[in-house]
C-alpha positions as a printed NumPy array, in Angstrom:
array([[-17.782,  47.445, -23.631],
       [-14.153,  47.226, -22.503],
       [-11.608,  49.206, -24.523],
       [ -9.084,  47.052, -26.352],
       [ -5.665,  48.48 , -27.248],
       [ -3.817,  46.271, -29.719],
       [ -0.101,  46.556, -30.457],
       [  1.155,  44.947, -33.665],
       [  4.832,  44.137, -33.187],
       [  6.097,  42.427, -30.05 ],
       [  9.509,  44.075, -29.894],
       [ 10.98 ,  46.697, -27.585],
       [  8.648,  49.434, -28.873],
       [  5.563,  47.32 , -28.303],
       [  6.668,  46.097, -24.893],
       [  7.429,  49.627, -23.687],
       [  4.073,  50.855, -24.992],
       [  2.231,  48.076, -23.171],
       [  4.211,  48.748, -20.007],
       [  3.316,  52.445, -20.154],
       [ -0.385,  51.771, -20.708],
       [ -0.55 ,  49.789, -17.481],
       [  1.677,  52.224, -15.565],
       [ -0.674,  55.052, -16.571],
       [ -3.687,  53.194, -15.219],
       [ -5.28 ,  51.842, -18.396],
       [ -7.579,  49.002, -17.311],
       [ -8.812,  47.744, -20.691],
       [ -7.405,  44.86 , -22.705],
       [ -3.799,  45.206, -23.882],
       [ -2.918,  42.734, -26.629],
       [  0.627,  42.45 , -27.958],
       [  0.92 ,  40.524, -31.236],
       [  4.306,  39.425, -32.611],
       [  5.38 ,  37.335, -35.585],
       [  8.47 ,  35.994, -33.79 ],
       [  8.169,  33.034, -31.399],
       [  9.949,  34.86 , -28.561],
       [  8.77 ,  37.348, -25.975],
       [  9.78 ,  40.981, -26.687],
       [ 13.535,  41.479, -26.522],
       [ 16.126,  44.205, -27.092],
       [ 18.055,  44.046, -30.355],
       [ 21.356,  45.851, -29.528],
       [ 22.781,  42.809, -27.669],
       [ 22.346,  40.728, -30.823],
       [ 25.384,  42.427, -32.355],
       [ 27.098,  43.239, -29.058],
       [ 27.153,  41.332, -25.751],
       [ 25.001,  38.394, -26.774],
       [ 26.851,  37.835, -30.044],
       [ 30.144,  38.039, -28.166],
       [ 28.975,  35.349, -25.735],
       [ 29.194,  37.765, -22.795],
       [ 25.429,  38.022, -22.139],
       [ 23.141,  35.059, -21.618],
       [ 19.957,  34.589, -23.601],
       [ 17.608,  35.554, -20.798],
       [ 19.254,  38.978, -20.453],
       [ 17.947,  40.237, -23.815],
       [ 14.261,  40.003, -22.919],
       [ 12.421,  43.159, -21.861],
       [ 10.266,  41.272, -19.319],
       [  9.717,  37.63 , -18.428],
       [  6.494,  35.715, -18.992],
       [  5.387,  36.164, -15.372],
       [  5.51 ,  39.961, -15.677],
       [  3.109,  40.   , -18.627],
       [  0.718,  37.731, -16.734],
       [  0.856,  39.968, -13.656],
       [  0.172,  43.045, -15.786],
       [ -2.661,  41.269, -17.612],
       [ -1.026,  41.914, -20.954],
       [ -1.978,  39.311, -23.55 ],
       [  1.066,  38.326, -25.609],
       [  0.452,  36.441, -28.846],
       [  3.824,  35.26 , -30.155],
       [  4.402,  33.524, -33.47 ],
       [  1.294,  35.21 , -34.879],
       [  1.617,  37.221, -38.069],
       [ -0.87 ,  40.004, -38.767],
       [ -1.962,  39.798, -42.4  ],
       [ -4.492,  42.628, -42.7  ],
       [ -5.753,  45.778, -41.039],
       [ -9.423,  46.675, -41.492],
       [ -9.703,  50.264, -40.317],
       [-13.433,  50.49 , -41.005],
       [-14.258,  47.466, -38.846],
       [-11.507,  48.328, -36.315],
       [-10.071,  44.829, -36.667],
       [ -6.818,  43.115, -37.532],
       [ -6.62 ,  39.72 , -39.174],
       [ -4.06 ,  37.099, -38.192],
       [ -2.61 ,  34.373, -40.415],
       [ -5.204,  31.617, -40.355],
       [ -8.146,  34.017, -40.435],
       [ -8.653,  34.948, -36.771],
       [ -9.732,  38.558, -36.304],
       [ -9.163,  40.815, -33.294],
       [-11.028,  44.038, -32.656],
       [ -9.36 ,  47.161, -31.365],
       [-10.288,  50.535, -29.923],
       [ -6.811,  51.934, -30.537],
       [ -4.045,  50.305, -32.566],
       [ -0.275,  50.807, -32.448],
       [  1.868,  49.725, -35.389],
       [  5.279,  48.746, -34.046],
       [  6.214,  46.396, -36.862],
       [  9.858,  47.472, -36.985],
       [ 12.163,  46.815, -39.913],
       [ 13.724,  43.896, -41.776],
       [ 17.245,  43.462, -43.156],
       [ 17.743,  44.577, -46.724],
       [ 18.599,  41.536, -48.83 ],
       [ 21.564,  41.462, -51.151],
       [ 20.052,  40.39 , -54.473],
       [ 23.027,  38.664, -56.073],
       [ 23.684,  35.101, -57.295],
       [ 24.317,  32.701, -54.423],
       [ 22.514,  34.762, -51.786],
       [ 20.626,  31.669, -50.607],
       [ 23.746,  29.598, -49.895],
       [ 24.241,  28.147, -46.447],
       [ 26.658,  30.298, -44.471],
       [ 25.245,  33.638, -45.66 ],
       [ 23.878,  35.381, -42.564],
       [ 21.674,  38.367, -41.809],
       [ 21.356,  39.774, -38.313],
       [ 18.053,  41.132, -37.083],
       [ 16.349,  38.489, -34.961],
       [ 17.374,  36.485, -31.937],
       [ 17.388,  33.31 , -34.037],
       [ 19.791,  35.032, -36.465],
       [ 22.142,  35.865, -33.579],
       [ 22.004,  32.27 , -32.309],
       [ 23.11 ,  30.909, -35.688],
       [ 25.749,  33.569, -36.275],
       [ 27.259,  33.178, -32.803],
       [ 27.663,  29.453, -33.417],
       [ 29.243,  30.102, -36.829],
       [ 31.729,  32.672, -35.492],
       [ 32.697,  30.448, -32.579],
       [ 33.901,  27.89 , -35.142],
       [ 36.488,  30.374, -36.441],
       [ 37.599,  30.604, -40.036],
       [ 37.338,  33.3  , -42.688],
       [ 34.54 ,  35.828, -42.273],
       [ 33.531,  38.346, -44.919],
       [ 31.214,  41.167, -43.902],
       [ 29.426,  42.99 , -46.701],
       [ 28.541,  46.508, -45.614],
       [ 30.477,  48.769, -43.233],
       [ 27.518,  50.229, -41.356],
       [ 26.87 ,  49.759, -37.648],
       [ 25.784,  46.119, -37.882],
       [ 28.639,  45.274, -40.234],
       [ 31.311,  46.835, -38.023],
       [ 29.925,  45.369, -34.807],
       [ 29.804,  41.867, -36.294],
       [ 33.321,  42.348, -37.666],
       [ 34.498,  43.191, -34.135],
       [ 32.678,  40.139, -32.769],
       [ 34.3  ,  37.914, -35.394],
       [ 37.737,  39.179, -34.408],
       [ 36.831,  38.48 , -30.771],
       [ 36.391,  34.828, -31.793],
       [ 39.725,  34.848, -33.622],
       [ 38.307,  34.818, -37.134],
       [ 40.088,  36.268, -40.138],
       [ 37.865,  39.185, -41.149],
       [ 37.415,  41.177, -44.35 ],
       [ 34.867,  43.976, -44.675],
       [ 33.652,  44.866, -48.174],
       [ 32.06 ,  48.297, -48.579],
       [ 31.118,  50.121, -51.803],
       [ 31.484,  53.538, -50.153],
       [ 34.747,  55.417, -49.57 ],
       [ 34.728,  54.889, -45.789],
       [ 32.926,  52.898, -43.099],
       [ 29.756,  54.605, -41.86 ],
       [ 30.021,  57.083, -44.704],
       [ 26.251,  57.612, -44.943],
       [ 25.786,  57.941, -41.187],
       [ 28.84 ,  59.956, -40.143],
       [ 30.577,  61.2  , -43.282],
       [ 34.135,  60.482, -44.418],
       [ 35.925,  62.328, -41.597],
       [ 34.725,  60.202, -38.676],
       [ 34.221,  57.169, -40.888],
       [ 37.96 ,  57.227, -41.458],
       [ 38.574,  57.035, -37.703],
       [ 36.487,  53.858, -37.531],
       [ 38.438,  52.462, -40.477],
       [ 41.639,  52.998, -38.498],
       [ 40.1  ,  51.32 , -35.436],
       [ 39.293,  48.151, -37.364],
       [ 42.609,  48.049, -39.179],
       [ 44.387,  48.248, -35.799],
       [ 42.47 ,  45.118, -34.814],
       [ 43.465,  43.187, -37.906],
       [ 40.413,  43.671, -40.116],
       [ 41.022,  43.978, -43.851],
       [ 38.921,  46.712, -45.445],
       [ 37.999,  46.573, -49.117],
       [ 36.524,  50.037, -49.628],
       [ 35.021,  51.239, -52.887],
       [ 34.231,  47.617, -53.687],
       [ 30.879,  46.098, -54.604],
       [ 29.697,  42.509, -54.105],
       [ 28.569,  40.776, -57.299],
       [ 27.756,  37.311, -55.93 ],
       [ 28.587,  34.399, -53.638],
       [ 30.29 ,  31.22 , -54.781],
       [ 29.801,  27.68 , -53.478],
       [ 27.846,  24.484, -54.115],
       [ 25.441,  24.411, -51.145],
       [ 27.616,  26.338, -48.681],
       [ 29.318,  29.64 , -49.359],
       [ 33.023,  29.386, -50.147],
       [ 33.813,  32.843, -51.502],
       [ 32.486,  36.345, -51.992],
       [ 32.679,  37.623, -55.554],
       [ 33.394,  41.325, -55.896],
       [ 34.056,  43.732, -58.739],
       [ 37.663,  43.656, -57.549],
       [ 38.209,  39.905, -57.295],
       [ 37.27 ,  36.895, -55.176],
       [ 37.542,  36.662, -51.369],
       [ 37.535,  33.184, -49.735],
       [ 34.878,  32.889, -47.026],
       [ 33.565,  30.33 , -44.559],
       [ 30.992,  32.743, -43.124],
       [ 29.374,  35.772, -44.745],
       [ 27.46 ,  38.486, -42.899],
       [ 25.31 ,  40.846, -44.944],
       [ 24.773,  44.192, -43.238],
       [ 23.473,  46.636, -45.83 ],
       [ 20.737,  48.337, -43.835],
       [ 17.103,  47.702, -43.048],
       [ 13.739,  48.569, -44.571],
       [ 10.678,  49.506, -42.514],
       [  7.818,  46.987, -42.415],
       [  5.147,  49.236, -43.898],
       [  3.132,  46.735, -45.964],
       [  0.35 ,  46.317, -43.401],
       [ -0.125,  50.083, -43.154],
       [  0.123,  50.626, -46.895],
       [ -2.437,  47.916, -47.672],
       [ -4.8  ,  49.58 , -45.197],
       [ -4.515,  52.89 , -47.046],
       [ -2.334,  54.699, -44.52 ],
       [  0.239,  57.194, -45.786],
       [  3.719,  55.714, -46.156],
       [  7.029,  57.165, -47.321],
       [ 10.279,  55.924, -45.8  ],
       [  8.045,  54.643, -42.983],
       [  4.503,  55.012, -41.722],
       [  3.838,  58.752, -41.69 ],
       [  2.892,  60.096, -38.258],
       [  2.703,  63.499, -36.612],
       [  4.706,  64.61 , -33.579],
       [  2.303,  62.69 , -31.329],
       [  2.908,  59.5  , -33.372],
       [ -0.619,  59.55 , -34.833],
       [ -1.376,  58.49 , -38.388],
       [ -4.134,  60.235, -40.337],
       [ -6.493,  57.673, -38.769],
       [ -7.197,  58.964, -35.223],
       [ -7.274,  55.421, -33.85 ],
       [ -4.037,  54.167, -35.438],
       [ -0.547,  55.112, -34.22 ],
       [  2.987,  54.08 , -35.197],
       [  6.301,  54.133, -33.341],
       [  9.81 ,  52.73 , -33.426],
       [ 11.733,  51.685, -36.523],
       [  8.648,  51.766, -38.744],
       [  7.575,  55.332, -37.957],
       [  8.397,  58.373, -40.075],
       [  7.906,  61.046, -37.406],
       [  7.303,  64.757, -37.881],
       [ 10.087,  66.638, -36.086],
       [  9.38 ,  70.33 , -35.634],
       [ 13.056,  70.903, -34.851],
       [ 14.002,  69.816, -38.377],
       [ 10.837,  70.848, -40.184],
       [ 10.44 ,  67.399, -41.713],
       [  9.72 ,  63.767, -40.973],
       [ 12.602,  61.515, -40.072],
       [ 12.844,  57.815, -39.293],
       [ 15.357,  56.537, -36.77 ],
       [ 16.049,  52.806, -36.46 ],
       [ 17.976,  52.794, -33.216],
       [ 17.253,  51.607, -29.679],
       [ 16.256,  55.019, -28.314],
       [ 13.485,  55.419, -30.913],
       [ 11.982,  52.183, -29.604],
       [ 12.484,  52.649, -25.884],
       [ 11.209,  56.26 , -25.938],
       [  8.791,  56.039, -28.851],
       [  6.768,  53.19 , -27.342],
       [  5.845,  55.14 , -24.172],
       [  5.18 ,  58.304, -26.195],
       [  2.773,  56.402, -28.445],
       [  1.038,  54.884, -25.424],
       [  0.453,  58.338, -23.973],
       [ -1.029,  59.48 , -27.275],
       [ -3.31 ,  56.437, -27.371],
       [ -4.559,  57.52 , -23.938],
       [ -5.177,  61.046, -25.214],
       [ -2.337,  62.512, -23.176],
       [  0.339,  62.821, -25.841],
       [  2.601,  65.839, -25.522],
       [  4.557,  65.142, -28.711],
       [  7.705,  63.157, -29.379],
       [ 10.731,  65.352, -30.056],
       [ 13.634,  63.461, -28.473],
       [ 16.988,  64.027, -30.118],
       [ 17.975,  60.92 , -32.076],
       [ 20.471,  58.836, -30.097],
       [ 22.367,  55.617, -30.594],
       [ 25.369,  53.79 , -29.22 ],
       [ 27.867,  51.225, -30.386],
       [ 30.549,  49.016, -28.864],
       [ 33.441,  47.82 , -31.013],
       [ 36.501,  46.218, -29.382],
       [ 37.472,  48.519, -26.508],
       [ 35.758,  51.53 , -28.069],
       [ 32.392,  52.548, -26.663],
       [ 30.608,  55.385, -28.423],
       [ 27.422,  57.413, -28.178],
       [ 25.923,  59.713, -30.821],
       [ 23.103,  62.245, -30.667],
       [ 21.565,  64.684, -33.125],
       [ 20.717,  64.408, -36.805],
       [ 21.623,  65.831, -40.183],
       [ 20.537,  64.92 , -43.701],
       [ 23.121,  63.741, -46.24 ],
       [ 25.447,  66.687, -46.842],
       [ 23.726,  68.611, -44.05 ],
       [ 26.864,  69.807, -42.29 ],
       [ 29.736,  72.125, -43.203],
       [ 32.575,  70.7  , -41.165],
       [ 33.506,  68.193, -38.475],
       [ 35.423,  69.315, -35.394],
       [ 37.195,  66.736, -33.236],
       [ 38.863,  67.011, -29.855],
       [ 40.992,  64.258, -28.352],
       [ 42.861,  61.472, -30.135],
       [ 42.024,  58.259, -31.944],
       [ 41.538,  56.336, -28.689],
       [ 39.23 ,  58.792, -26.903],
       [ 37.636,  61.791, -28.575],
       [ 34.57 ,  63.904, -29.238],
       [ 33.361,  64.753, -32.724],
       [ 30.951,  67.536, -33.628],
       [ 29.095,  68.113, -36.885],
       [ 28.614,  71.828, -37.52 ],
       [ 26.274,  73.658, -39.869],
       [ 26.863,  77.395, -39.922],
       [ 28.897,  77.264, -36.672],
       [ 26.04 ,  75.526, -34.869],
       [ 26.363,  71.97 , -33.582],
       [ 23.766,  69.719, -35.231],
       [ 25.143,  66.393, -34.011],
       [ 27.883,  65.078, -31.776],
       [ 29.41 ,  61.875, -30.529],
       [ 32.063,  60.652, -28.17 ],
       [ 34.297,  57.606, -28.114],
       [ 35.486,  56.538, -24.646],
       [ 34.886,  60.02 , -23.203],
       [ 32.602,  58.9  , -20.401],
       [ 33.445,  61.715, -17.984],
       [ 31.924,  64.393, -20.201],
       [ 29.723,  62.089, -22.268],
       [ 26.822,  63.56 , -24.226],
       [ 25.008,  65.872, -21.791],
       [ 26.963,  68.949, -22.841],
       [ 26.669,  67.908, -26.495],
       [ 22.871,  67.751, -26.201],
       [ 22.874,  71.202, -24.593],
       [ 24.873,  72.621, -27.504],
       [ 22.517,  71.114, -30.069],
       [ 19.311,  72.145, -28.321],
       [ 20.516,  75.68 , -27.583],
       [ 21.19 ,  76.436, -31.249],
       [ 24.04 ,  78.705, -30.139],
       [ 26.924,  79.483, -32.433],
       [ 30.245,  78.068, -31.274],
       [ 33.887,  78.909, -31.769],
       [ 35.266,  75.884, -33.65 ],
       [ 38.78 ,  76.46 , -32.276],
       [ 37.575,  76.44 , -28.666],
       [ 35.391,  73.44 , -29.418],
       [ 38.463,  71.547, -30.655],
       [ 40.528,  72.438, -27.57 ],
       [ 40.401,  69.659, -24.925],
       [ 41.467,  72.225, -22.31 ],
       [ 38.116,  74.008, -22.738],
       [ 35.312,  72.255, -20.799],
       [ 32.425,  71.477, -23.104],
       [ 29.985,  73.142, -20.729],
       [ 31.787,  76.452, -21.288]])
């Protein structure tokens, strides 16, 4: 009987896993099942080039329909998986159809966290996760007007930059003391605050949202510090992993689906990768979950190799990137909340490196508009575990490779 490898989640992770299975010579059935109506696509453009109107719709897709046909990869779009029967080695789709599998990959991703306040169902309140979300938000921003972004994380700041690109009046409301406070800490978060203020964004920091006002369409954001008029609202308060399918099937779940370094669950025939996976990282001695593009584009192939019995472990350094106005940045490494002692910067507010140090060792680093040196030397510093001289690290005259 022919082996059947089923991938639940037709996003970037799933597409890259399917691609790898065929590239590695797997000749059995490959079935990619996705709840969205579209072929697998990349999500970063949704808050960057596509939202800005600089990239066309076709550019976001990982492959076109012809490619999947040529690779004999069965793509079932608009099909939601409702149950996983590990004993029978089957999944059930909405409507009752069941598909058998030899190996199964959970690549179900994550969904936007909802802001549970009065008025959250008003027209004009947007979330950004899917291509359809980006289509609606791009149209709304192109109309101009007053935009309020709730949440100063990556999605919030990128949509704020896009709104300014369209000439909108933009206010960002954030309960924390600085943008990106949870991700980068107050030191570098303050640099991003300055960037947005220079581009005309109003920041309401230390402010919580209590509701949205309006009859059928939003007209204002209600905060614990007053009311802000709004024609468009974007809610960007993070995402939650889609673990329900795994949990209902009795698989271990914490912040995501728990997997080992080879992306295997406790069931030897079920794997997980991408935004939904809580991956054991030997480097950190714990499981971590990373929601960014690199976890999908690298995790999908790593999971495919494990499904084929050739997995060597997934230990890539976390990586992500962001584009806001004329500032392009890349970040690599990881630290838990409060897991660093100091931040060292070199350069100025327009182009700089930043390093997060714990005990004089670099645990994470990023650059903004420093494309000549980029991240290669930063990765080397992190992976080496060497102690560094913070003063030399801060000196732009000292090459990072030294």
